[in-house]
Structure formats: C-alpha cells, structure tokens
JSON list of C-alpha atoms in Angstrom, two decimals:
[
{"chain": "A", "resi": 1, "resn": "GLU", "atom": "CA", "xyz": [2.81, 10.13, 13.42]},
{"chain": "A", "resi": 2, "resn": "ALA", "atom": "CA", "xyz": [0.26, 7.27, 12.36]},
{"chain": "A", "resi": 3, "resn": "ASP", "atom": "CA", "xyz": [-3.57, 7.30, 13.38]},
{"chain": "A", "resi": 4, "resn": "ILE", "atom": "CA", "xyz": [-3.78, 3.99, 12.49]},
{"chain": "A", "resi": 5, "resn": "TYR", "atom": "CA", "xyz": [-3.07, 1.04, 14.82]},
{"chain": "A", "resi": 6, "resn": "GLN", "atom": "CA", "xyz": [-2.50, -2.69, 14.38]},
{"chain": "A", "resi": 7, "resn": "THR", "atom": "CA", "xyz": [-1.94, -5.06, 16.83]},
{"chain": "A", "resi": 8, "resn": "PRO", "atom": "CA", "xyz": [-0.20, -7.03, 17.74]},
{"chain": "A", "resi": 9, "resn": "ARG", "atom": "CA", "xyz": [2.92, -6.52, 16.23]},
{"chain": "A", "resi": 10, "resn": "TYR", "atom": "CA", "xyz": [4.29, -9.76, 15.94]},
{"chain": "A", "resi": 11, "resn": "LEU", "atom": "CA", "xyz": [2.36, -12.99, 16.55]},
{"chain": "A", "resi": 12, "resn": "VAL", "atom": "CA", "xyz": [3.34, -16.75, 16.40]},
{"chain": "A", "resi": 13, "resn": "ILE", "atom": "CA", "xyz": [0.23, -19.45, 16.66]},
{"chain": "A", "resi": 14, "resn": "GLY", "atom": "CA", "xyz": [-0.10, -22.81, 16.15]},
{"chain": "A", "resi": 15, "resn": "THR", "atom": "CA", "xyz": [-1.91, -24.42, 13.14]},
{"chain": "A", "resi": 16, "resn": "GLY", "atom": "CA", "xyz": [-5.52, -24.62, 13.43]},
{"chain": "A", "resi": 17, "resn": "LYS", "atom": "CA", "xyz": [-5.95, -21.88, 16.08]},
{"chain": "A", "resi": 18, "resn": "LYS", "atom": "CA", "xyz": [-8.47, -18.73, 15.24]},
{"chain": "A", "resi": 19, "resn": "ILE", "atom": "CA", "xyz": [-6.96, -15.22, 15.15]},
{"chain": "A", "resi": 20, "resn": "THR", "atom": "CA", "xyz": [-8.07, -12.00, 14.76]},
{"chain": "A", "resi": 21, "resn": "LEU", "atom": "CA", "xyz": [-5.72, -9.25, 13.84]},
{"chain": "A", "resi": 22, "resn": "GLU", "atom": "CA", "xyz": [-6.75, -5.81, 15.02]},
{"chain": "A", "resi": 23, "resn": "CYS", "atom": "CA", "xyz": [-6.91, -2.32, 13.10]},
{"chain": "A", "resi": 24, "resn": "SER", "atom": "CA", "xyz": [-8.21, 0.84, 14.34]},
{"chain": "A", "resi": 25, "resn": "GLN", "atom": "CA", "xyz": [-8.04, 4.48, 13.00]},
{"chain": "A", "resi": 26, "resn": "THR", "atom": "CA", "xyz": [-8.95, 7.68, 14.80]},
{"chain": "A", "resi": 27, "resn": "MET", "atom": "CA", "xyz": [-9.02, 10.08, 11.06]},
{"chain": "A", "resi": 28, "resn": "GLY", "atom": "CA", "xyz": [-12.65, 9.20, 10.77]},
{"chain": "A", "resi": 29, "resn": "HIS", "atom": "CA", "xyz": [-11.70, 7.86, 6.98]},
{"chain": "A", "resi": 30, "resn": "ASP", "atom": "CA", "xyz": [-14.54, 5.74, 5.53]},
{"chain": "A", "resi": 31, "resn": "LYS", "atom": "CA", "xyz": [-12.49, 3.41, 3.27]},
{"chain": "A", "resi": 32, "resn": "MET", "atom": "CA", "xyz": [-10.35, 0.90, 4.95]},
{"chain": "A", "resi": 33, "resn": "TYR", "atom": "CA", "xyz": [-8.11, -2.03, 3.14]},
{"chain": "A", "resi": 34, "resn": "TRP", "atom": "CA", "xyz": [-6.13, -4.95, 4.19]},
{"chain": "A", "resi": 35, "resn": "TYR", "atom": "CA", "xyz": [-3.13, -6.19, 2.40]},
{"chain": "A", "resi": 36, "resn": "GLN", "atom": "CA", "xyz": [-1.02, -9.18, 2.70]},
{"chain": "A", "resi": 37, "resn": "GLN", "atom": "CA", "xyz": [2.56, -8.45, 2.03]},
{"chain": "A", "resi": 38, "resn": "ASP", "atom": "CA", "xyz": [4.66, -11.78, 0.76]},
{"chain": "A", "resi": 39, "resn": "PRO", "atom": "CA", "xyz": [8.56, -11.88, 1.32]},
{"chain": "A", "resi": 40, "resn": "GLY", "atom": "CA", "xyz": [9.04, -10.47, -1.60]},
{"chain": "A", "resi": 41, "resn": "MET", "atom": "CA", "xyz": [7.33, -7.33, -0.73]},
{"chain": "A", "resi": 42, "resn": "GLU", "atom": "CA", "xyz": [4.79, -7.38, -3.11]},
{"chain": "A", "resi": 43, "resn": "LEU", "atom": "CA", "xyz": [1.36, -6.06, -1.72]},
{"chain": "A", "resi": 44, "resn": "HIS", "atom": "CA", "xyz": [-2.06, -7.86, -2.14]},
{"chain": "A", "resi": 45, "resn": "LEU", "atom": "CA", "xyz": [-5.40, -6.74, -1.59]},
{"chain": "A", "resi": 46, "resn": "ILE", "atom": "CA", "xyz": [-7.60, -9.11, 0.39]},
{"chain": "A", "resi": 47, "resn": "HIS", "atom": "CA", "xyz": [-10.49, -7.03, 1.71]},
{"chain": "A", "resi": 48, "resn": "TYR", "atom": "CA", "xyz": [-11.74, -3.66, 1.84]},
{"chain": "A", "resi": 49, "resn": "SER", "atom": "CA", "xyz": [-14.63, -1.42, 3.02]},
{"chain": "A", "resi": 50, "resn": "TYR", "atom": "CA", "xyz": [-15.98, 1.39, 2.09]},
{"chain": "A", "resi": 51, "resn": "GLY", "atom": "CA", "xyz": [-17.84, 2.07, 4.98]},
{"chain": "A", "resi": 52, "resn": "VAL", "atom": "CA", "xyz": [-20.16, 0.53, 8.07]},
{"chain": "A", "resi": 53, "resn": "ASN", "atom": "CA", "xyz": [-21.43, -2.70, 7.08]},
{"chain": "A", "resi": 54, "resn": "SER", "atom": "CA", "xyz": [-20.03, -2.67, 3.81]},
{"chain": "A", "resi": 55, "resn": "THR", "atom": "CA", "xyz": [-16.97, -5.19, 2.98]},
{"chain": "A", "resi": 56, "resn": "GLU", "atom": "CA", "xyz": [-15.69, -6.60, -0.41]},
{"chain": "A", "resi": 57, "resn": "LYS", "atom": "CA", "xyz": [-13.09, -9.30, -1.35]},
{"chain": "A", "resi": 58, "resn": "GLY", "atom": "CA", "xyz": [-9.93, -8.05, -2.90]},
{"chain": "A", "resi": 59, "resn": "ASP", "atom": "CA", "xyz": [-8.22, -9.83, -5.74]},
{"chain": "A", "resi": 60, "resn": "LEU", "atom": "CA", "xyz": [-5.96, -12.16, -3.66]},
{"chain": "A", "resi": 61, "resn": "SER", "atom": "CA", "xyz": [-8.01, -15.32, -2.73]},
{"chain": "A", "resi": 62, "resn": "SER", "atom": "CA", "xyz": [-7.91, -15.06, 0.89]},
{"chain": "A", "resi": 63, "resn": "GLU", "atom": "CA", "xyz": [-9.43, -17.66, 3.40]},
{"chain": "A", "resi": 64, "resn": "SER", "atom": "CA", "xyz": [-9.77, -14.64, 6.19]},
{"chain": "A", "resi": 65, "resn": "THR", "atom": "CA", "xyz": [-13.20, -12.59, 7.17]},
{"chain": "A", "resi": 66, "resn": "VAL", "atom": "CA", "xyz": [-13.57, -9.29, 8.19]},
{"chain": "A", "resi": 67, "resn": "SER", "atom": "CA", "xyz": [-16.62, -6.71, 9.66]},
{"chain": "A", "resi": 68, "resn": "ARG", "atom": "CA", "xyz": [-17.31, -2.99, 9.75]},
{"chain": "A", "resi": 69, "resn": "ILE", "atom": "CA", "xyz": [-19.24, -2.60, 12.19]},
{"chain": "A", "resi": 70, "resn": "ARG", "atom": "CA", "xyz": [-17.64, 0.66, 13.61]},
{"chain": "A", "resi": 71, "resn": "THR", "atom": "CA", "xyz": [-16.13, 3.52, 11.25]},
{"chain": "A", "resi": 72, "resn": "GLU", "atom": "CA", "xyz": [-13.02, 3.47, 13.35]},
{"chain": "A", "resi": 73, "resn": "HIS", "atom": "CA", "xyz": [-12.20, -0.38, 13.38]},
{"chain": "A", "resi": 74, "resn": "PHE", "atom": "CA", "xyz": [-11.58, -2.92, 10.76]},
{"chain": "A", "resi": 75, "resn": "PRO", "atom": "CA", "xyz": [-10.56, -6.61, 12.00]},
{"chain": "A", "resi": 76, "resn": "LEU", "atom": "CA", "xyz": [-9.48, -9.38, 10.26]},
{"chain": "A", "resi": 77, "resn": "THR", "atom": "CA", "xyz": [-10.21, -12.93, 11.29]},
{"chain": "A", "resi": 78, "resn": "LEU", "atom": "CA", "xyz": [-8.72, -16.40, 10.28]},
{"chain": "A", "resi": 79, "resn": "GLU", "atom": "CA", "xyz": [-11.09, -19.15, 11.45]},
{"chain": "A", "resi": 80, "resn": "SER", "atom": "CA", "xyz": [-8.42, -21.95, 11.09]},
{"chain": "A", "resi": 81, "resn": "ALA", "atom": "CA", "xyz": [-4.51, -20.47, 10.71]},
{"chain": "A", "resi": 82, "resn": "ARG", "atom": "CA", "xyz": [-2.35, -22.43, 8.38]},
{"chain": "A", "resi": 83, "resn": "PRO", "atom": "CA", "xyz": [1.57, -22.42, 7.45]},
{"chain": "A", "resi": 84, "resn": "SER", "atom": "CA", "xyz": [0.53, -20.57, 4.50]},
{"chain": "A", "resi": 85, "resn": "HIS", "atom": "CA", "xyz": [-1.02, -17.74, 6.16]},
{"chain": "A", "resi": 86, "resn": "THR", "atom": "CA", "xyz": [2.58, -16.66, 7.02]},
{"chain": "A", "resi": 87, "resn": "SER", "atom": "CA", "xyz": [2.81, -12.98, 6.02]},
{"chain": "A", "resi": 88, "resn": "GLN", "atom": "CA", "xyz": [2.80, -9.60, 7.17]},
{"chain": "A", "resi": 89, "resn": "TYR", "atom": "CA", "xyz": [-0.82, -7.98, 7.08]},
{"chain": "A", "resi": 90, "resn": "LEU", "atom": "CA", "xyz": [-1.09, -4.40, 6.50]},
{"chain": "A", "resi": 91, "resn": "CYS", "atom": "CA", "xyz": [-4.30, -2.45, 7.19]},
{"chain": "A", "resi": 92, "resn": "ALA", "atom": "CA", "xyz": [-4.91, 0.76, 5.38]},
{"chain": "A", "resi": 93, "resn": "SER", "atom": "CA", "xyz": [-7.51, 3.47, 5.22]},
{"chain": "A", "resi": 94, "resn": "SER", "atom": "CA", "xyz": [-8.18, 6.84, 3.21]},
{"chain": "A", "resi": 95, "resn": "GLU", "atom": "CA", "xyz": [-9.63, 9.99, 3.41]},
{"chain": "A", "resi": 96, "resn": "PRO", "atom": "CA", "xyz": [-13.15, 10.44, 2.87]},
{"chain": "A", "resi": 97, "resn": "GLY", "atom": "CA", "xyz": [-14.86, 13.04, 0.48]},
{"chain": "A", "resi": 98, "resn": "GLN", "atom": "CA", "xyz": [-15.62, 13.79, -3.29]},
{"chain": "A", "resi": 99, "resn": "GLY", "atom": "CA", "xyz": [-13.81, 12.07, -6.14]},
{"chain": "A", "resi": 100, "resn": "SER", "atom": "CA", "xyz": [-11.82, 8.81, -6.08]},
{"chain": "A", "resi": 101, "resn": "GLY", "atom": "CA", "xyz": [-8.18, 8.09, -5.08]},
{"chain": "A", "resi": 102, "resn": "TYR", "atom": "CA", "xyz": [-7.44, 9.81, -2.09]},
{"chain": "A", "resi": 103, "resn": "GLY", "atom": "CA", "xyz": [-3.92, 8.23, -0.31]},
{"chain": "A", "resi": 104, "resn": "TYR", "atom": "CA", "xyz": [-3.54, 5.71, 1.92]},
{"chain": "A", "resi": 105, "resn": "THR", "atom": "CA", "xyz": [-2.29, 5.82, 5.31]},
{"chain": "A", "resi": 106, "resn": "PHE", "atom": "CA", "xyz": [-0.72, 2.29, 6.13]},
{"chain": "A", "resi": 107, "resn": "GLY", "atom": "CA", "xyz": [-0.52, 1.08, 9.91]},
{"chain": "A", "resi": 108, "resn": "SER", "atom": "CA", "xyz": [2.73, -0.76, 10.74]},
{"chain": "A", "resi": 109, "resn": "GLY", "atom": "CA", "xyz": [1.69, -4.40, 10.08]},
{"chain": "A", "resi": 110, "resn": "THR", "atom": "CA", "xyz": [1.31, -7.29, 11.84]},
{"chain": "A", "resi": 111, "resn": "ARG", "atom": "CA", "xyz": [3.83, -10.02, 10.99]},
{"chain": "A", "resi": 112, "resn": "LEU", "atom": "CA", "xyz": [1.99, -13.46, 11.33]},
{"chain": "A", "resi": 113, "resn": "THR", "atom": "CA", "xyz": [3.97, -16.90, 11.56]},
{"chain": "A", "resi": 114, "resn": "VAL", "atom": "CA", "xyz": [1.89, -20.02, 11.69]},
{"chain": "A", "resi": 115, "resn": "VAL", "atom": "CA", "xyz": [4.13, -23.05, 12.95]},
{"chain": "B", "resi": 1, "resn": "GLY", "atom": "CA", "xyz": [-7.28, -8.08, -11.25]},
{"chain": "B", "resi": 2, "resn": "GLU", "atom": "CA", "xyz": [-5.90, -5.10, -13.32]},
{"chain": "B", "resi": 3, "resn": "ASN", "atom": "CA", "xyz": [-2.05, -5.15, -13.41]},
{"chain": "B", "resi": 4, "resn": "VAL", "atom": "CA", "xyz": [0.66, -2.48, -12.41]},
{"chain": "B", "resi": 5, "resn": "GLU", "atom": "CA", "xyz": [4.29, -3.06, -13.23]},
{"chain": "B", "resi": 6, "resn": "GLN", "atom": "CA", "xyz": [7.20, -1.72, -11.46]},
{"chain": "B", "resi": 7, "resn": "HIS", "atom": "CA", "xyz": [10.88, -1.71, -13.05]},
{"chain": "B", "resi": 8, "resn": "PRO", "atom": "CA", "xyz": [13.61, -1.87, -12.05]},
{"chain": "B", "resi": 9, "resn": "SER", "atom": "CA", "xyz": [13.03, -4.47, -9.16]},
{"chain": "B", "resi": 10, "resn": "THR", "atom": "CA", "xyz": [16.27, -2.94, -7.83]},
{"chain": "B", "resi": 11, "resn": "LEU", "atom": "CA", "xyz": [18.48, 0.14, -7.81]},
{"chain": "B", "resi": 12, "resn": "SER", "atom": "CA", "xyz": [21.59, 1.10, -6.79]},
{"chain": "B", "resi": 13, "resn": "VAL", "atom": "CA", "xyz": [22.82, 4.99, -7.33]},
{"chain": "B", "resi": 14, "resn": "GLN", "atom": "CA", "xyz": [25.62, 6.85, -5.38]},
{"chain": "B", "resi": 15, "resn": "GLU", "atom": "CA", "xyz": [24.82, 9.77, -3.44]},
{"chain": "B", "resi": 16, "resn": "GLY", "atom": "CA", "xyz": [23.97, 12.50, -5.33]},
{"chain": "B", "resi": 17, "resn": "ASP", "atom": "CA", "xyz": [22.68, 11.03, -8.62]},
{"chain": "B", "resi": 18, "resn": "SER", "atom": "CA", "xyz": [19.31, 10.64, -9.66]},
{"chain": "B", "resi": 19, "resn": "ALA", "atom": "CA", "xyz": [16.86, 7.48, -9.32]},
{"chain": "B", "resi": 20, "resn": "VAL", "atom": "CA", "xyz": [14.30, 6.85, -12.01]},
{"chain": "B", "resi": 21, "resn": "ILE", "atom": "CA", "xyz": [11.55, 4.17, -11.45]},
{"chain": "B", "resi": 22, "resn": "LYS", "atom": "CA", "xyz": [9.17, 3.42, -13.78]},
{"chain": "B", "resi": 23, "resn": "CYS", "atom": "CA", "xyz": [5.50, 1.90, -13.65]},
{"chain": "B", "resi": 24, "resn": "THR", "atom": "CA", "xyz": [2.59, 1.18, -16.06]},
{"chain": "B", "resi": 25, "resn": "TYR", "atom": "CA", "xyz": [-0.82, 0.20, -15.80]},
{"chain": "B", "resi": 26, "resn": "SER", "atom": "CA", "xyz": [-3.55, -1.52, -17.82]},
{"chain": "B", "resi": 27, "resn": "ASP", "atom": "CA", "xyz": [-6.74, -0.39, -16.35]},
{"chain": "B", "resi": 28, "resn": "SER", "atom": "CA", "xyz": [-7.56, 2.80, -18.61]},
{"chain": "B", "resi": 29, "resn": "ALA", "atom": "CA", "xyz": [-10.41, 3.81, -15.60]},
{"chain": "B", "resi": 30, "resn": "SER", "atom": "CA", "xyz": [-7.49, 4.43, -13.30]},
{"chain": "B", "resi": 31, "resn": "ASN", "atom": "CA", "xyz": [-7.57, 8.06, -12.09]},
{"chain": "B", "resi": 32, "resn": "TYR", "atom": "CA", "xyz": [-5.22, 8.46, -9.31]},
{"chain": "B", "resi": 33, "resn": "PHE", "atom": "CA", "xyz": [-1.35, 7.16, -8.88]},
{"chain": "B", "resi": 34, "resn": "PRO", "atom": "CA", "xyz": [0.45, 7.42, -5.71]},
{"chain": "B", "resi": 35, "resn": "TRP", "atom": "CA", "xyz": [4.29, 6.45, -4.55]},
{"chain": "B", "resi": 36, "resn": "TYR", "atom": "CA", "xyz": [5.08, 5.05, -1.69]},
{"chain": "B", "resi": 37, "resn": "LYS", "atom": "CA", "xyz": [8.22, 4.48, 0.48]},
{"chain": "B", "resi": 38, "resn": "GLN", "atom": "CA", "xyz": [8.65, 1.39, 3.01]},
{"chain": "B", "resi": 39, "resn": "GLU", "atom": "CA", "xyz": [11.42, 1.10, 5.23]},
{"chain": "B", "resi": 40, "resn": "LEU", "atom": "CA", "xyz": [12.38, -1.72, 7.30]},
{"chain": "B", "resi": 41, "resn": "GLY", "atom": "CA", "xyz": [9.60, -2.62, 9.54]},
{"chain": "B", "resi": 42, "resn": "LYS", "atom": "CA", "xyz": [7.61, -0.11, 9.12]},
{"chain": "B", "resi": 43, "resn": "GLY", "atom": "CA", "xyz": [4.10, 0.54, 6.75]},
{"chain": "B", "resi": 44, "resn": "PRO", "atom": "CA", "xyz": [4.41, 2.03, 3.58]},
{"chain": "B", "resi": 45, "resn": "GLN", "atom": "CA", "xyz": [4.14, 5.74, 3.40]},
{"chain": "B", "resi": 46, "resn": "LEU", "atom": "CA", "xyz": [2.84, 8.05, 1.01]},
{"chain": "B", "resi": 47, "resn": "ILE", "atom": "CA", "xyz": [5.35, 10.42, -0.68]},
{"chain": "B", "resi": 48, "resn": "ILE", "atom": "CA", "xyz": [3.96, 11.79, -3.40]},
{"chain": "B", "resi": 49, "resn": "ASP", "atom": "CA", "xyz": [0.62, 11.42, -6.16]},
{"chain": "B", "resi": 50, "resn": "ILE", "atom": "CA", "xyz": [-0.55, 12.49, -8.93]},
{"chain": "B", "resi": 51, "resn": "ARG", "atom": "CA", "xyz": [-4.16, 12.48, -10.78]},
{"chain": "B", "resi": 52, "resn": "SER", "atom": "CA", "xyz": [-5.24, 11.70, -14.07]},
{"chain": "B", "resi": 53, "resn": "ASN", "atom": "CA", "xyz": [-5.64, 15.26, -15.19]},
{"chain": "B", "resi": 54, "resn": "VAL", "atom": "CA", "xyz": [-2.23, 16.35, -14.33]},
{"chain": "B", "resi": 55, "resn": "GLY", "atom": "CA", "xyz": [1.01, 15.47, -16.21]},
{"chain": "B", "resi": 56, "resn": "GLU", "atom": "CA", "xyz": [3.51, 16.27, -13.80]},
{"chain": "B", "resi": 57, "resn": "LYS", "atom": "CA", "xyz": [4.35, 17.34, -10.00]},
{"chain": "B", "resi": 58, "resn": "LYS", "atom": "CA", "xyz": [6.75, 18.08, -7.82]},
{"chain": "B", "resi": 59, "resn": "ASP", "atom": "CA", "xyz": [8.23, 18.42, -3.95]},
{"chain": "B", "resi": 60, "resn": "GLN", "atom": "CA", "xyz": [11.22, 19.24, -3.53]},
{"chain": "B", "resi": 61, "resn": "ARG", "atom": "CA", "xyz": [13.62, 16.38, -4.71]},
{"chain": "B", "resi": 62, "resn": "ILE", "atom": "CA", "xyz": [10.84, 14.64, -5.61]},
{"chain": "B", "resi": 63, "resn": "ALA", "atom": "CA", "xyz": [8.73, 14.39, -8.84]},
{"chain": "B", "resi": 64, "resn": "VAL", "atom": "CA", "xyz": [6.06, 12.67, -10.76]},
{"chain": "B", "resi": 65, "resn": "THR", "atom": "CA", "xyz": [5.39, 12.38, -14.46]},
{"chain": "B", "resi": 66, "resn": "LEU", "atom": "CA", "xyz": [2.40, 10.84, -15.82]},
{"chain": "B", "resi": 67, "resn": "ASN", "atom": "CA", "xyz": [1.43, 9.79, -19.63]},
{"chain": "B", "resi": 68, "resn": "LYS", "atom": "CA", "xyz": [-2.07, 8.61, -19.70]},
{"chain": "B", "resi": 69, "resn": "THR", "atom": "CA", "xyz": [-2.08, 7.97, -23.25]},
{"chain": "B", "resi": 70, "resn": "ALA", "atom": "CA", "xyz": [0.73, 5.41, -22.82]},
{"chain": "B", "resi": 71, "resn": "LYS", "atom": "CA", "xyz": [-0.36, 4.45, -19.24]},
{"chain": "B", "resi": 72, "resn": "HIS", "atom": "CA", "xyz": [2.51, 5.21, -17.66]},
{"chain": "B", "resi": 73, "resn": "PHE", "atom": "CA", "xyz": [3.91, 6.82, -14.92]},
{"chain": "B", "resi": 74, "resn": "SER", "atom": "CA", "xyz": [7.30, 7.57, -13.17]},
{"chain": "B", "resi": 75, "resn": "LEU", "atom": "CA", "xyz": [9.00, 8.47, -10.00]},
{"chain": "B", "resi": 76, "resn": "HIS", "atom": "CA", "xyz": [12.30, 11.00, -10.41]},
{"chain": "B", "resi": 77, "resn": "ILE", "atom": "CA", "xyz": [14.52, 11.77, -7.09]},
{"chain": "B", "resi": 78, "resn": "THR", "atom": "CA", "xyz": [17.15, 14.05, -7.51]},
{"chain": "B", "resi": 79, "resn": "GLU", "atom": "CA", "xyz": [20.14, 14.54, -5.49]},
{"chain": "B", "resi": 80, "resn": "THR", "atom": "CA", "xyz": [19.67, 10.97, -3.68]},
{"chain": "B", "resi": 81, "resn": "GLN", "atom": "CA", "xyz": [20.73, 10.90, -0.06]},
{"chain": "B", "resi": 82, "resn": "PRO", "atom": "CA", "xyz": [21.42, 7.50, 1.79]},
{"chain": "B", "resi": 83, "resn": "GLU", "atom": "CA", "xyz": [18.21, 8.18, 3.77]},
{"chain": "B", "resi": 84, "resn": "ASP", "atom": "CA", "xyz": [16.22, 7.58, 0.59]},
{"chain": "B", "resi": 85, "resn": "SER", "atom": "CA", "xyz": [17.21, 3.85, 0.68]},
{"chain": "B", "resi": 86, "resn": "ALA", "atom": "CA", "xyz": [14.31, 2.12, 1.09]},
{"chain": "B", "resi": 87, "resn": "VAL", "atom": "CA", "xyz": [11.34, -0.03, -1.03]},
{"chain": "B", "resi": 88, "resn": "TYR", "atom": "CA", "xyz": [9.37, 2.43, -3.25]},
{"chain": "B", "resi": 89, "resn": "PHE", "atom": "CA", "xyz": [5.68, 1.37, -4.61]},
{"chain": "B", "resi": 90, "resn": "CYS", "atom": "CA", "xyz": [4.09, 2.67, -7.44]},
{"chain": "B", "resi": 91, "resn": "ALA", "atom": "CA", "xyz": [0.19, 2.04, -7.60]},
{"chain": "B", "resi": 92, "resn": "ALA", "atom": "CA", "xyz": [-3.13, 2.73, -9.34]},
{"chain": "B", "resi": 93, "resn": "THR", "atom": "CA", "xyz": [-6.65, 3.06, -8.69]},
{"chain": "B", "resi": 94, "resn": "LYS", "atom": "CA", "xyz": [-8.53, -0.48, -9.44]},
{"chain": "B", "resi": 95, "resn": "GLY", "atom": "CA", "xyz": [-11.21, 1.57, -11.55]},
{"chain": "B", "resi": 96, "resn": "SER", "atom": "CA", "xyz": [-12.15, 5.07, -10.58]},
{"chain": "B", "resi": 97, "resn": "GLY", "atom": "CA", "xyz": [-12.52, 3.47, -7.12]},
{"chain": "B", "resi": 98, "resn": "TYR", "atom": "CA", "xyz": [-10.87, 4.02, -3.76]},
{"chain": "B", "resi": 99, "resn": "ALA", "atom": "CA", "xyz": [-8.79, 0.59, -3.76]},
{"chain": "B", "resi": 100, "resn": "LEU", "atom": "CA", "xyz": [-5.54, 0.52, -5.05]},
{"chain": "B", "resi": 101, "resn": "ASN", "atom": "CA", "xyz": [-3.46, -2.00, -7.22]},
{"chain": "B", "resi": 102, "resn": "PHE", "atom": "CA", "xyz": [0.21, -1.80, -6.41]},
{"chain": "B", "resi": 103, "resn": "GLY", "atom": "CA", "xyz": [3.28, -2.61, -8.43]},
{"chain": "B", "resi": 104, "resn": "LYS", "atom": "CA", "xyz": [6.21, -5.15, -6.97]},
{"chain": "B", "resi": 105, "resn": "GLY", "atom": "CA", "xyz": [8.33, -2.55, -5.45]},
{"chain": "B", "resi": 106, "resn": "THR", "atom": "CA", "xyz": [11.66, -1.19, -6.09]},
{"chain": "B", "resi": 107, "resn": "SER", "atom": "CA", "xyz": [14.35, -1.66, -3.79]},
{"chain": "B", "resi": 108, "resn": "LEU", "atom": "CA", "xyz": [16.46, 1.50, -3.71]},
{"chain": "B", "resi": 109, "resn": "LEU", "atom": "CA", "xyz": [19.99, 1.63, -2.17]},
{"chain": "B", "resi": 110, "resn": "VAL", "atom": "CA", "xyz": [21.76, 4.97, -2.13]},
{"chain": "B", "resi": 111, "resn": "THR", "atom": "CA", "xyz": [25.46, 4.67, -1.34]},
{"chain": "B", "resi": 112, "resn": "PRO", "atom": "CA", "xyz": [27.89, 7.18, 0.05]}
]
C-alpha cells in the first residue's frame, strides 16, 4: 500500500487560475520529485528536492514552483494555469541513506485539465 | 538532460511466452537502473532494480541484465500472464545522483 498521497486525483480548472497540487509521504524520505506524464506516457522530471529547504528544477521547462518546508510535504504550484498545463502530475519519494539511486515510491497522480 | 532510450514501444506476446524490453543510456556516471510497471489509473510501481556493480538480478519470473560497457540494460519476463499487461518503464540515475531519467515506456499486452 502506497504511503505517498496526492490530492486531488482529478482537477478541472479555468485558464488563469492559481492551483496547488498536494503531495505528502509518511515514510520519512528525504528525496522527493515531481514528474509530468504526457499522453504518450513519457515521464518528464520537473522539480526535485533532496531535503527541507532544498529544491531544484528538472529537465523539463516548467512554469510551476515547489516548496519543501517540511520533510513529508512537497506541494507544486501553478501561478496561472494554461491549457498547455493539462497533464498527469506524479509525485514520488525515495529512501534516504548512503549511496545513491534508491527506488522511487510514486503517488497515484493528479490528472489536471485546464479549460 | 541525459537520454534513456527504450525499445520496443509496444509489445504483444501470447500467455506463457517471454517478453524482453531493452534500454540504453548515455550518462556514463549513471549507477542505478530500476524498472517500473504502470497500470491504468495508477502511479508506476518498482518491480526490480540493479546497481552498476551487478550484471544480473532475478526475482521469480522477472530478471534484469546490465552491460555497463555497452550502456544497456534489459528486462526479461518469463512465463508471461495476462496480469503482466501494463506499461513498463526503464530508468537510470542522472549521473551518480538520486533523480531518475525515464525511458518512454513499453506497452506490453499479454493475450490469453
């Protein structure tokens, strides 16, 4: 059972609105990530965080922002939604510890439609 | 960013046959290679992974092989079952860090 939660699951919103997609995990993971999944299923890294007060942009240019004030919470905000933001957004976290590359646990995603 | 290429994009096999999905990566510093299975309406789930100091790993019907010299790794599913039908993603670390680059996915269909 997943210990990473994304809300809402589905969201339809008008152009120009500000929205925040929520992501929380109860596993104590330091590392958290946001991916955008396009209709062709490809996953694009848009933001990541390696700990509190640490955030980085990913490879895909994004008009979103993130914050990491608490270990368990990693919200994604769109200041002004546009139809081009319509997509599935997936949040993930990974295990802390020595070395690198521990497997992700993904949330179930938020499917965003901007009309 | 660094690329992970995945082939084929679609794969159809009969129940009981084997399925093989192949990936290549370009970042020579990548050191961890997980595979994910995504079912409709769900987030991807880790099914098997391999580190750069290992050549092969097996877990029941699933195995992964890694050739670091050639920068490619493969997923092998034996004795496929209809419930194996899903989209499968390979991934590789961005350098020696924690973030992952994903392949474009393979849609596997196992027909009874």
